[in-house]
CSV table of C-alpha atoms in Angstrom, one decimal:
chain,number,residue,atom,x,y,z
L,1,MET,CA,141.2,-67.4,-0.4
L,2,LYS,CA,143.8,-68.3,2.3
L,3,ILE,CA,146.7,-68.9,-0.2
L,4,LEU,CA,146.6,-65.9,-2.6
L,5,LEU,CA,145.8,-63.8,0.9
L,6,LEU,CA,148.7,-64.8,2.0
L,7,LEU,CA,150.7,-64.4,-1.2
L,8,LEU,CA,149.7,-60.5,-1.3
L,9,ALA,CA,151.3,-61.0,2.3
L,10,ALA,CA,154.6,-61.6,1.1
L,11,ALA,CA,153.9,-59.2,-1.8
L,12,GLY,CA,153.4,-56.5,0.9
L,13,LEU,CA,156.4,-57.4,2.9
L,14,CYS,CA,158.8,-57.7,0.0
L,15,TRP,CA,157.4,-54.0,-1.3
L,16,GLY,CA,158.1,-52.8,2.3
L,17,GLN,CA,160.7,-49.6,1.9
L,18,TYR,CA,160.3,-49.2,6.0
L,19,ASN,CA,164.3,-50.6,6.7
L,20,PRO,CA,166.7,-48.1,6.8
L,21,ASN,CA,169.0,-50.6,6.0
L,22,THR,CA,171.7,-49.8,8.7
L,23,VAL,CA,174.2,-52.0,9.7
L,24,PRO,CA,173.2,-54.1,12.4
L,25,LYS,CA,172.9,-52.0,15.9
L,26,ARG,CA,173.5,-48.4,14.3
L,27,THR,CA,170.1,-46.6,14.8
L,28,SER,CA,170.3,-42.9,14.1
L,29,ILE,CA,170.5,-41.2,10.6
L,30,VAL,CA,171.9,-37.8,11.0
L,31,HIS,CA,170.2,-34.8,8.6
L,32,LEU,CA,174.1,-33.0,7.7
L,33,PHE,CA,171.7,-30.1,6.7
L,34,GLU,CA,174.0,-28.1,3.6
L,35,TRP,CA,176.9,-30.3,4.2
L,36,ARG,CA,179.4,-30.1,1.2
L,37,TRP,CA,179.6,-33.7,0.4
L,38,GLN,CA,184.2,-33.8,1.1
L,39,ASP,CA,182.9,-32.4,4.8
L,40,ILE,CA,180.1,-34.9,4.9
L,41,ALA,CA,183.1,-38.5,3.7
L,42,GLU,CA,185.3,-37.7,6.3
L,43,GLU,CA,182.4,-36.8,8.6
L,44,CYS,CA,181.5,-40.6,8.4
L,45,GLU,CA,185.1,-41.5,9.0
L,46,ARG,CA,186.3,-40.0,11.5
L,47,TYR,CA,183.3,-39.4,13.6
L,48,LEU,CA,179.6,-40.8,12.3
L,49,ALA,CA,181.5,-44.8,12.4
L,50,PRO,CA,183.0,-44.4,15.2
L,51,ASN,CA,180.0,-43.5,17.2
L,52,GLY,CA,177.4,-46.0,15.8
L,53,PHE,CA,175.8,-43.6,13.6
L,54,GLY,CA,173.7,-45.7,11.1
L,55,GLY,CA,173.1,-43.1,8.6
L,56,VAL,CA,173.2,-39.7,6.9
L,57,GLN,CA,170.5,-37.7,5.2
L,58,VAL,CA,171.8,-34.8,2.4
L,59,SER,CA,170.6,-31.6,1.3
L,60,PRO,CA,169.0,-32.5,-2.7
L,61,PRO,CA,172.0,-33.3,-4.9
L,62,ASN,CA,170.3,-31.7,-8.1
L,63,GLU,CA,170.9,-28.6,-10.3
L,64,ASN,CA,168.9,-25.7,-8.3
L,65,LEU,CA,168.6,-22.3,-9.1
L,66,VAL,CA,171.0,-19.9,-7.9
L,67,ILE,CA,169.1,-17.2,-6.3
L,68,THR,CA,170.3,-14.0,-5.4
L,69,SER,CA,167.9,-12.4,-4.0
L,70,PRO,CA,168.2,-12.6,-0.8
L,71,ASN,CA,171.4,-13.6,-1.6
L,72,ARG,CA,171.5,-17.7,-2.0
L,73,PRO,CA,168.7,-18.7,0.6
L,74,TRP,CA,168.7,-21.6,1.3
L,75,TRP,CA,165.9,-23.0,0.5
L,76,GLU,CA,166.6,-23.0,-2.8
L,77,ARG,CA,167.5,-25.3,-3.5
L,78,TYR,CA,163.6,-27.0,-3.4
L,79,GLN,CA,164.0,-25.5,-6.6
L,80,PRO,CA,165.3,-28.1,-9.2
L,81,ILE,CA,166.7,-26.6,-12.4
L,82,SER,CA,167.7,-30.7,-13.2
L,83,TYR,CA,168.3,-33.7,-12.7
L,84,LYS,CA,172.1,-33.2,-13.1
L,85,ILE,CA,174.6,-34.0,-9.5
L,86,CYS,CA,175.5,-29.7,-8.6
L,87,SER,CA,175.0,-28.3,-6.1
L,88,ARG,CA,176.5,-25.7,-3.7
L,89,SER,CA,177.7,-29.3,-2.1
L,90,GLY,CA,179.7,-30.0,-4.6
L,91,ASN,CA,179.8,-32.7,-8.3
L,92,GLU,CA,179.2,-35.7,-8.8
L,93,GLU,CA,182.6,-37.0,-9.0
L,94,GLN,CA,182.7,-35.8,-4.8
L,95,PHE,CA,179.1,-37.4,-4.8
L,96,LYS,CA,179.6,-40.6,-5.7
L,97,ASP,CA,183.0,-39.9,-3.5
L,98,MET,CA,181.0,-39.9,-0.4
L,99,VAL,CA,179.3,-42.3,-0.6
L,100,LYS,CA,181.6,-44.9,-0.9
L,101,ARG,CA,183.8,-43.7,1.8
L,102,CYS,CA,180.7,-43.4,4.0
L,103,ASN,CA,179.3,-47.0,2.8
L,104,ASN,CA,182.7,-48.5,3.5
L,105,VAL,CA,182.7,-47.7,7.0
L,106,GLY,CA,179.5,-48.7,7.4
L,107,VAL,CA,177.1,-45.2,7.3
L,108,ARG,CA,174.7,-45.2,5.1
L,109,ILE,CA,173.8,-41.9,2.6
L,110,TYR,CA,170.0,-40.9,2.3
L,111,VAL,CA,168.3,-38.7,-0.2
L,112,ASP,CA,166.4,-35.4,-0.1
L,113,ALA,CA,164.3,-36.0,-3.2
L,114,VAL,CA,162.8,-32.8,-5.0
L,115,VAL,CA,160.2,-35.1,-7.6
L,116,ASN,CA,156.8,-32.9,-7.1
L,117,HIS,CA,158.1,-29.4,-9.1
L,118,MET,CA,160.9,-28.0,-10.8
L,119,CYS,CA,162.0,-24.6,-9.7
L,120,GLY,CA,159.2,-21.7,-9.2
L,121,ALA,CA,156.7,-19.9,-12.1
L,122,ALA,CA,158.5,-17.1,-11.9
L,123,GLY,CA,161.8,-18.1,-11.9
L,124,GLY,CA,162.9,-16.4,-15.1
L,125,SER,CA,164.4,-18.1,-18.7
L,126,GLY,CA,168.2,-18.3,-18.2
L,127,THR,CA,170.9,-20.7,-17.3
L,128,HIS,CA,171.8,-19.3,-13.6
L,129,SER,CA,171.7,-22.5,-12.3
L,130,THR,CA,174.4,-24.0,-10.0
L,131,CYS,CA,175.5,-26.9,-12.9
L,132,GLY,CA,174.7,-23.4,-15.8
L,133,SER,CA,172.1,-25.9,-17.7
L,134,TYR,CA,169.4,-23.3,-20.0
L,135,PHE,CA,165.6,-23.6,-19.2
L,136,ASN,CA,162.7,-21.5,-18.9
L,137,ALA,CA,160.4,-21.5,-16.2
L,138,GLY,CA,157.8,-19.4,-17.5
L,139,ASN,CA,158.0,-21.3,-20.9
L,140,ARG,CA,158.6,-24.1,-18.5
L,141,ASP,CA,161.2,-25.6,-20.6
L,142,PHE,CA,163.9,-27.2,-18.4
L,143,PRO,CA,166.1,-29.1,-21.7
L,144,ALA,CA,168.5,-30.4,-19.2
L,145,VAL,CA,166.4,-32.6,-18.1
L,146,PRO,CA,164.3,-33.2,-20.0
L,147,TYR,CA,160.3,-31.5,-19.1
L,148,SER,CA,158.2,-29.2,-21.3
L,149,GLY,CA,154.4,-27.6,-20.9
L,150,TRP,CA,153.0,-31.5,-21.2
L,151,ASP,CA,154.6,-32.5,-18.0
L,152,PHE,CA,153.1,-30.3,-15.1
L,153,ASN,CA,150.3,-29.6,-13.7
L,154,ASP,CA,148.9,-26.3,-15.2
L,155,GLY,CA,145.9,-27.8,-17.1
L,156,LYS,CA,144.8,-29.9,-13.5
L,157,CYS,CA,144.6,-27.5,-11.7
L,158,HIS,CA,141.1,-26.0,-10.6
L,159,THR,CA,142.1,-22.8,-8.9
L,160,GLY,CA,141.9,-19.4,-10.3
L,161,SER,CA,145.2,-18.2,-9.6
L,162,GLY,CA,147.4,-22.1,-9.9
L,163,GLU,CA,147.9,-21.7,-6.6
L,164,ILE,CA,146.7,-24.4,-3.7
L,165,GLU,CA,144.2,-21.8,-2.1
L,166,SER,CA,143.0,-24.9,0.5
L,167,TYR,CA,144.7,-27.4,2.9
L,168,ASN,CA,141.0,-28.5,2.9
L,169,ASP,CA,140.8,-29.2,-0.8
L,170,ILE,CA,143.1,-32.2,-1.9
L,171,TYR,CA,142.9,-32.0,-5.2
L,172,GLN,CA,144.0,-28.5,-4.5
L,173,VAL,CA,146.9,-29.5,-2.7
L,174,ARG,CA,148.0,-32.5,-4.7
L,175,ASP,CA,147.6,-31.5,-9.1
L,176,CYS,CA,148.1,-26.9,-7.8
L,177,ARG,CA,151.3,-25.6,-7.4
L,178,LEU,CA,153.1,-25.4,-3.4
L,179,SER,CA,154.3,-21.7,-3.3
L,180,SER,CA,154.2,-21.3,-7.0
L,181,LEU,CA,156.9,-24.4,-8.0
L,182,LEU,CA,156.2,-25.9,-11.0
L,183,ASP,CA,153.8,-28.9,-10.8
L,184,LEU,CA,155.0,-31.8,-12.5
L,185,ALA,CA,152.1,-34.0,-13.8
L,186,LEU,CA,153.7,-37.4,-11.6
L,187,GLU,CA,150.1,-38.9,-13.1
L,188,LYS,CA,152.6,-38.8,-16.8
L,189,ASP,CA,154.7,-42.7,-17.2
L,190,TYR,CA,157.1,-40.1,-19.1
L,191,VAL,CA,157.7,-38.2,-15.6
L,192,ARG,CA,157.5,-41.2,-13.2
L,193,SER,CA,160.5,-43.0,-15.4
L,194,THR,CA,161.9,-39.7,-15.7
L,195,ILE,CA,162.3,-39.3,-11.7
L,196,ALA,CA,163.1,-43.3,-10.8
L,197,GLU,CA,165.2,-42.8,-13.9
L,198,TYR,CA,167.0,-40.1,-11.6
L,199,MET,CA,166.8,-41.6,-8.6
L,200,ASN,CA,168.2,-44.9,-9.9
L,201,ARG,CA,171.4,-43.3,-10.4
L,202,LEU,CA,172.1,-42.5,-7.1
L,203,ILE,CA,171.4,-46.0,-6.1
L,204,ASP,CA,173.5,-47.5,-8.8
L,205,MET,CA,176.1,-45.3,-6.7
L,206,GLY,CA,175.7,-46.8,-3.7
L,207,VAL,CA,172.7,-44.5,-1.7
L,208,ALA,CA,170.9,-46.1,0.0
L,209,GLY,CA,167.1,-44.6,0.1
L,210,PHE,CA,165.5,-41.2,0.3
L,211,ARG,CA,163.5,-39.0,2.4
L,212,ILE,CA,160.7,-37.8,-0.6
L,213,ASP,CA,160.2,-34.2,-0.4
L,214,ALA,CA,156.6,-32.7,-0.3
L,215,ALA,CA,155.4,-35.7,-0.3
L,216,LYS,CA,151.8,-34.8,0.7
L,217,HIS,CA,152.0,-32.4,-2.6
L,218,MET,CA,151.9,-36.1,-4.5
L,219,TRP,CA,149.2,-38.6,-4.7
L,220,PRO,CA,150.0,-41.5,-3.3
L,221,GLY,CA,149.9,-44.2,-6.3
L,222,ASP,CA,151.9,-41.6,-8.2
L,223,ILE,CA,154.9,-41.7,-6.1
L,224,ARG,CA,154.4,-46.4,-5.4
L,225,ALA,CA,154.5,-46.1,-9.9
L,226,PHE,CA,158.1,-44.1,-9.7
L,227,LEU,CA,159.0,-46.5,-6.7
L,228,ASP,CA,158.4,-49.9,-8.1
L,229,LYS,CA,160.7,-48.1,-10.8
L,230,LEU,CA,163.7,-48.2,-8.9
L,231,HIS,CA,166.3,-50.0,-9.2
L,232,ASP,CA,167.5,-53.2,-5.1
L,233,LEU,CA,170.4,-51.4,-3.5
L,234,ASN,CA,174.3,-51.6,-4.4
L,235,THR,CA,175.0,-55.3,-4.1
L,236,GLN,CA,179.0,-53.9,-3.2
L,237,TRP,CA,177.3,-53.0,0.5
L,238,PHE,CA,174.2,-54.5,0.7
L,239,SER,CA,173.1,-57.7,0.3
L,240,GLU,CA,170.8,-59.1,-3.1
L,241,GLY,CA,167.3,-57.7,-3.4
L,242,THR,CA,167.4,-54.9,-1.0
L,243,LYS,CA,165.3,-52.4,-1.4
L,244,PRO,CA,166.1,-48.6,-0.7
L,245,PHE,CA,164.6,-47.6,2.6
L,246,ILE,CA,161.6,-44.1,1.7
L,247,TYR,CA,160.9,-42.4,3.8
L,248,GLN,CA,157.6,-38.9,2.9
L,249,GLU,CA,157.3,-35.8,4.5
L,250,VAL,CA,153.7,-35.1,4.9
L,251,ILE,CA,153.0,-33.0,7.5
L,252,ASP,CA,149.5,-34.3,9.2
L,253,LEU,CA,148.6,-32.6,12.4
L,254,GLY,CA,145.7,-34.1,12.2
L,255,GLY,CA,143.2,-31.0,11.5
L,256,GLU,CA,143.4,-31.6,7.4
L,257,PRO,CA,141.9,-33.9,5.3
L,258,ILE,CA,145.4,-35.7,3.9
L,259,LYS,CA,146.5,-38.3,6.7
L,260,GLY,CA,149.5,-39.4,6.6
L,261,SER,CA,148.5,-42.6,6.4
L,262,GLU,CA,147.6,-42.9,3.1
L,263,TYR,CA,151.6,-43.0,2.4
L,264,PHE,CA,152.2,-46.4,4.6
L,265,GLY,CA,152.4,-49.1,1.2
L,266,ASN,CA,154.9,-46.9,0.5
L,267,GLY,CA,157.4,-46.2,3.3
L,268,ARG,CA,157.8,-44.3,6.8
L,269,VAL,CA,156.5,-41.4,6.9
L,270,THR,CA,157.7,-38.1,8.6
L,271,GLU,CA,155.6,-37.8,12.1
L,272,PHE,CA,155.7,-34.0,12.9
L,273,LYS,CA,153.9,-33.9,15.8
L,274,TYR,CA,156.5,-35.9,17.9
L,275,GLY,CA,158.2,-32.6,17.9
L,276,ALA,CA,155.1,-30.6,18.2
L,277,LYS,CA,153.6,-32.1,21.5
L,278,LEU,CA,157.6,-33.4,23.1
L,279,GLY,CA,158.5,-29.5,22.8
L,280,THR,CA,155.3,-28.1,24.2
L,281,VAL,CA,155.6,-31.2,27.3
L,282,ILE,CA,159.3,-30.1,27.7
L,283,ARG,CA,158.3,-26.3,27.8
L,284,LYS,CA,155.5,-27.5,30.2
L,285,TRP,CA,153.0,-25.1,27.8
L,286,ASN,CA,149.2,-25.8,28.7
L,287,GLY,CA,149.2,-27.7,31.1
L,288,GLU,CA,151.8,-30.1,29.7
L,289,LYS,CA,153.6,-32.7,31.9
L,290,MET,CA,156.3,-35.1,31.3
L,291,ALA,CA,154.4,-37.9,33.0
L,292,TYR,CA,152.0,-37.3,30.9
L,293,LEU,CA,154.2,-39.0,28.9
L,294,LYS,CA,154.2,-43.5,29.8
L,295,ASN,CA,152.1,-44.0,26.9
L,296,TRP,CA,154.2,-41.7,24.4
L,297,GLY,CA,153.7,-43.2,20.4
L,298,GLU,CA,150.2,-44.5,19.8
L,299,GLY,CA,148.9,-43.0,23.4
L,300,TRP,CA,149.1,-39.7,21.3
L,301,GLY,CA,147.7,-40.3,18.6
L,302,PHE,CA,151.1,-41.0,16.0
L,303,VAL,CA,151.3,-42.9,13.6
L,304,PRO,CA,152.0,-46.6,14.5
L,305,SER,CA,156.0,-47.0,15.2
L,306,ASP,CA,157.4,-49.3,12.2
L,307,ARG,CA,155.7,-46.2,10.4
L,308,ALA,CA,157.5,-43.4,11.9
L,309,LEU,CA,160.0,-41.5,11.8
L,310,VAL,CA,160.7,-39.5,13.9
L,311,PHE,CA,162.7,-35.8,15.1
L,312,VAL,CA,162.7,-33.0,17.4
L,313,ASP,CA,163.2,-30.5,15.0
L,314,ASN,CA,163.9,-30.2,11.4
L,315,HIS,CA,165.5,-27.9,9.3
L,316,ASP,CA,162.2,-26.2,7.9
L,317,ASN,CA,160.6,-26.1,10.9
L,318,GLN,CA,163.6,-24.9,13.5
L,319,ARG,CA,163.0,-22.0,11.9
L,320,GLY,CA,159.9,-21.5,12.4
L,321,HIS,CA,158.7,-22.7,9.1
L,322,GLY,CA,156.2,-26.4,8.1
L,323,ALA,CA,154.9,-27.9,11.1
L,324,GLY,CA,155.0,-27.9,14.9
L,325,GLY,CA,155.0,-23.3,15.6
L,326,ALA,CA,156.5,-22.3,18.3
L,327,SER,CA,157.2,-25.3,20.8
L,328,ILE,CA,159.0,-27.1,18.6
L,329,LEU,CA,162.8,-27.2,20.0
L,330,THR,CA,166.4,-25.7,18.8
L,331,PHE,CA,168.9,-25.6,19.3
L,332,TRP,CA,169.2,-22.0,20.7
L,333,ASP,CA,167.4,-23.9,23.6
L,334,ALA,CA,169.9,-26.0,23.7
L,335,ARG,CA,169.5,-27.3,27.7
L,336,LEU,CA,165.5,-28.5,26.9
L,337,TYR,CA,166.9,-29.4,23.6
L,338,LYS,CA,169.0,-31.8,24.7
L,339,MET,CA,167.1,-33.5,27.1
L,340,ALA,CA,164.7,-33.3,24.1
L,341,VAL,CA,166.7,-35.3,22.2
L,342,GLY,CA,167.6,-38.0,24.8
L,343,PHE,CA,163.8,-39.0,25.1
L,344,MET,CA,163.4,-39.7,21.9
L,345,LEU,CA,167.2,-42.3,21.2
L,346,ALA,CA,166.2,-43.4,24.5
L,347,HIS,CA,162.7,-44.3,23.6
L,348,PRO,CA,161.6,-47.5,21.3
L,349,TYR,CA,159.3,-45.5,18.7
L,350,GLY,CA,160.4,-44.7,15.4
L,351,VAL,CA,162.7,-44.5,13.6
L,352,THR,CA,164.7,-41.4,14.8
L,353,ARG,CA,167.0,-39.0,12.6
L,354,VAL,CA,169.3,-36.4,14.3
L,355,MET,CA,168.8,-32.2,13.7
L,356,SER,CA,172.9,-31.3,12.2
L,357,SER,CA,172.3,-26.7,12.1
L,358,PHE,CA,174.1,-23.9,11.1
L,359,ARG,CA,174.1,-20.7,12.7
L,360,TRP,CA,172.0,-17.6,11.1
L,361,PRO,CA,172.2,-14.4,12.6
L,362,ARG,CA,168.0,-14.2,13.6
L,363,TYR,CA,166.2,-11.1,14.3
L,364,PHE,CA,162.5,-10.5,15.1
L,365,GLU,CA,160.0,-8.3,13.9
L,366,ASN,CA,156.0,-8.9,14.8
L,367,GLY,CA,157.2,-12.5,16.3
L,368,LYS,CA,158.2,-13.7,13.8
L,369,ASP,CA,162.5,-14.2,12.1
L,370,VAL,CA,163.0,-12.0,9.2
L,371,ASN,CA,166.4,-14.4,9.0
L,372,ASP,CA,164.5,-17.5,8.0
L,373,TRP,CA,165.8,-18.0,4.7
L,374,VAL,CA,169.7,-16.9,5.4
L,375,GLY,CA,171.5,-20.1,3.9
L,376,PRO,CA,174.7,-22.1,5.0
L,377,PRO,CA,177.7,-20.6,5.9
L,378,SER,CA,179.3,-19.1,3.2
L,379,ASN,CA,182.5,-17.3,1.4
L,380,PRO,CA,182.2,-14.1,-0.4
L,381,ASP,CA,181.1,-15.4,-3.9
L,382,GLY,CA,178.6,-17.5,-2.6
L,383,SER,CA,179.7,-21.0,-2.1
L,384,THR,CA,179.8,-23.0,1.1
L,385,LYS,CA,182.3,-22.8,4.1
L,386,SER,CA,183.6,-26.5,5.2
L,387,VAL,CA,182.7,-27.8,9.0
L,388,THR,CA,185.9,-27.4,10.8
L,389,ILE,CA,186.7,-28.5,13.6
L,390,ASN,CA,188.0,-27.0,17.0
L,391,PRO,CA,190.6,-28.4,19.4
L,392,ASP,CA,186.7,-29.0,21.3
L,393,THR,CA,185.0,-31.6,18.8
L,394,THR,CA,182.9,-28.9,18.7
L,395,CYS,CA,182.1,-27.6,14.6
L,396,GLY,CA,183.5,-23.9,13.9
L,397,ASN,CA,182.4,-21.5,10.5
L,398,ASP,CA,179.0,-20.9,12.0
L,399,TRP,CA,178.2,-24.5,12.1
L,400,VAL,CA,176.5,-25.9,15.1
L,401,CYS,CA,176.3,-29.4,14.7
L,402,GLU,CA,174.7,-31.0,17.4
L,403,HIS,CA,175.0,-34.1,17.0
L,404,ARG,CA,178.8,-33.9,17.6
L,405,TRP,CA,177.6,-32.8,21.3
L,406,ARG,CA,178.4,-34.6,23.9
L,407,GLN,CA,175.3,-35.8,25.6
L,408,ILE,CA,173.6,-36.0,21.9
L,409,ARG,CA,176.3,-38.5,20.6
L,410,ASN,CA,176.8,-40.5,23.6
L,411,MET,CA,172.6,-40.9,23.8
L,412,VAL,CA,173.0,-41.6,20.0
L,413,ILE,CA,174.9,-44.7,21.3
L,414,PHE,CA,172.8,-45.3,24.0
L,415,ARG,CA,169.8,-46.3,21.8
L,416,ASN,CA,172.4,-49.0,19.5
L,417,VAL,CA,172.9,-51.1,23.3
L,418,VAL,CA,169.6,-51.3,24.1
L,419,ASP,CA,168.0,-51.9,20.3
L,420,GLY,CA,165.4,-54.1,20.3
L,421,GLU,CA,164.3,-54.2,24.1
L,422,PRO,CA,161.3,-53.1,25.8
L,423,PHE,CA,159.9,-50.0,27.1
L,424,SER,CA,160.2,-51.0,31.1
L,425,ASN,CA,160.7,-49.9,34.6
L,426,TRP,CA,158.8,-46.6,33.9
L,427,TRP,CA,158.5,-44.2,37.0
L,428,ASP,CA,157.7,-40.9,37.7
L,429,ASN,CA,156.0,-38.1,40.6
L,430,GLY,CA,153.0,-36.7,38.8
L,431,SER,CA,155.2,-33.6,37.4
L,432,ASN,CA,158.1,-33.2,35.8
L,433,GLN,CA,160.3,-36.1,37.1
L,434,VAL,CA,160.4,-39.1,34.7
L,435,ALA,CA,162.3,-42.5,34.4
L,436,PHE,CA,162.0,-45.7,32.0
L,437,GLY,CA,164.4,-48.3,30.9
L,438,ARG,CA,164.5,-50.2,28.0
L,439,GLY,CA,164.5,-54.3,29.5
L,440,ASN,CA,167.5,-54.8,31.2
L,441,LYS,CA,169.9,-52.9,29.4
L,442,GLY,CA,169.6,-48.8,30.0
L,443,PHE,CA,168.1,-46.4,32.1
L,444,ILE,CA,167.2,-42.7,31.5
L,445,ILE,CA,166.0,-40.3,34.2
L,446,PHE,CA,165.1,-36.6,34.3
L,447,ASN,CA,163.9,-33.3,36.7
L,448,ASN,CA,162.0,-30.9,34.5
L,449,ASP,CA,160.6,-29.6,37.9
L,450,ASP,CA,161.6,-26.3,39.2
L,451,TRP,CA,162.4,-28.3,42.8
L,452,ASN,CA,166.3,-30.7,43.5
L,453,MET,CA,165.2,-34.7,43.5
L,454,ASN,CA,167.0,-37.2,45.3
L,455,VAL,CA,165.2,-40.2,44.6
L,456,TYR,CA,165.0,-45.0,44.6
L,457,VAL,CA,163.5,-46.4,41.6
L,458,GLN,CA,163.7,-49.3,39.9
L,459,THR,CA,166.2,-49.5,37.1
L,460,GLY,CA,166.1,-53.4,35.9
L,461,LEU,CA,169.9,-53.1,35.1
L,462,PRO,CA,172.2,-55.6,37.0
L,463,ALA,CA,174.0,-54.8,39.9
L,464,GLY,CA,177.3,-52.1,39.4
L,465,THR,CA,178.8,-48.8,38.8
L,466,TYR,CA,177.9,-47.1,36.0
L,467,CYS,CA,179.0,-43.8,34.0
L,468,ASP,CA,176.4,-41.4,33.4
L,469,VAL,CA,176.5,-40.7,30.1
L,470,ILE,CA,175.1,-36.7,30.0
L,471,SER,CA,177.6,-35.5,32.1
L,472,GLY,CA,179.9,-38.0,30.4
L,473,GLN,CA,181.2,-41.4,30.1
L,474,LYS,CA,183.2,-44.3,30.5
L,475,GLU,CA,187.2,-43.4,29.3
L,476,ASN,CA,189.6,-46.1,30.5
L,477,ASN,CA,187.6,-47.6,33.4
L,478,LYS,CA,186.8,-44.3,35.3
L,479,CYS,CA,183.9,-42.1,34.6
L,480,THR,CA,184.9,-38.6,33.6
L,481,GLY,CA,181.2,-37.4,34.9
L,482,LYS,CA,179.2,-38.9,37.1
L,483,GLN,CA,179.1,-42.4,38.9
L,484,VAL,CA,175.2,-44.8,39.6
L,485,PHE,CA,175.8,-47.5,41.6
L,486,VAL,CA,172.9,-49.9,40.8
L,487,SER,CA,172.1,-53.0,43.8
L,488,GLY,CA,171.5,-56.1,43.7
L,489,ASP,CA,168.0,-56.1,43.5
L,490,GLY,CA,168.1,-53.1,40.7
L,491,MET,CA,167.3,-50.1,42.2
L,492,ALA,CA,169.8,-47.2,42.4
L,493,ASN,CA,169.2,-43.9,43.7
L,494,PHE,CA,169.6,-40.4,41.9
L,495,GLN,CA,170.0,-36.4,42.1
L,496,ILE,CA,169.2,-34.0,40.3
L,497,ASN,CA,169.5,-30.9,40.8
L,498,THR,CA,167.6,-27.6,39.2
L,499,ASP,CA,171.0,-25.9,38.5
L,500,ALA,CA,171.9,-29.2,36.8
L,501,GLU,CA,174.6,-28.6,33.5
L,502,ASP,CA,171.6,-31.0,32.3
L,503,PRO,CA,168.7,-32.5,33.3
L,504,PHE,CA,168.7,-36.4,33.5
L,505,ILE,CA,171.3,-39.0,33.6
L,506,ALA,CA,171.7,-42.4,31.1
L,507,ILE,CA,173.5,-45.1,31.7
L,508,HIS,CA,173.8,-48.3,30.0
L,509,VAL,CA,175.6,-51.9,29.6
L,510,ASP,CA,178.2,-50.5,28.5
L,511,ALA,CA,179.6,-48.1,30.0
L,512,LYS,CA,178.8,-50.2,33.9
L,513,LEU,CA,182.7,-50.2,35.4
């Protein structure tokens, strides 16, 4: 019996798709939302690899519905027509070139896999898709896959509308249509095999893993069934027998019967409570204080760290979609946002994903942003604009590029330096001034109070002069920002005024003079 249990445990470990397959000491993913493949390839080479980013989440690469009213919204990418690789980001050759160039510099590619559904039931018929493939949504006819009426859940859904009407009914959530999107019958082996074939083509090209979109709307066993059909990763870049990294979009804020934990057998899950709670704390809403973050992670009711993918915001909730509500911090709240991302990247919990966005013209009516649909920066013909780089290394053409902000980039590097070190030397003032270390490799301190800070605290770091990597960094053995002196006993003095550009300071051993 004991041997059988050991074998089962070993089999579980072989399956475990929890490892992002990044190069050692590269720990964070960046979501280059709606970027073109050509721009991602260049960014891997010129910026992501030199600054220690582990990988890129890319937008869905497969053929999708072209929607002209409203004009080319971002969410058209989530309305598949086929699994051909052609989208606003580029064609199959450009996709392959990006994967190869990014892998060659040690930056992994994770594909946003939209496999729960096809386009909306009202998608009409014709060839208005990114590759020009014919389809008929009304007849459930997608010959470019091919899928037919047999391959959808219409007969399985027991609501009058065919839509999800109650999130308290797990059968509706998984067998009915989400926002009218045609729900695939994933219990059918043909559908599972077709999805696996699409994902295997991407694996063979060199992708390192997948975000499974709308995973909550699929039965965990159905996901497992198509994951079981996946190839190992391409041995040109990965060691033999390496499994693709899997992280599943499961919005579980605690109020519904479907739980993120049901999906642990397949891979990691997106921990949506993370950004919602962190935003509430940093905004100081509902009486929350940063001092309460001492037991951040599982202590806050989150999934186990080794099953979590975490983020401050994502492409949905930065627009008020998805989960988290008004507490979600985004680039629009830059000062607080940098503090939240800094906290996330310094803290050991989960695999971290940084957001890289584009601007849109926000316009609020009754508290809702009526422009939350606006697609990426586009040329008059609807094609996506290239990401241009300004002389100061920020991005042009309305691309925000938060991953290029000095504070965020330097905290990505901080996370790499402290990788594997324990959470240590917590300090707080009982309010919104907090600090913690990562073993003897790094230390971070925040002042989110409305009064100035001047404190001596234990850093756990070796004696010496360190460059603060938030106000600047170490260059040519000098600090371009603030300096921090750590004495022989590990103590250091930190002063952060309320009017500081950034109300936090971070130091690590690679930024020591």
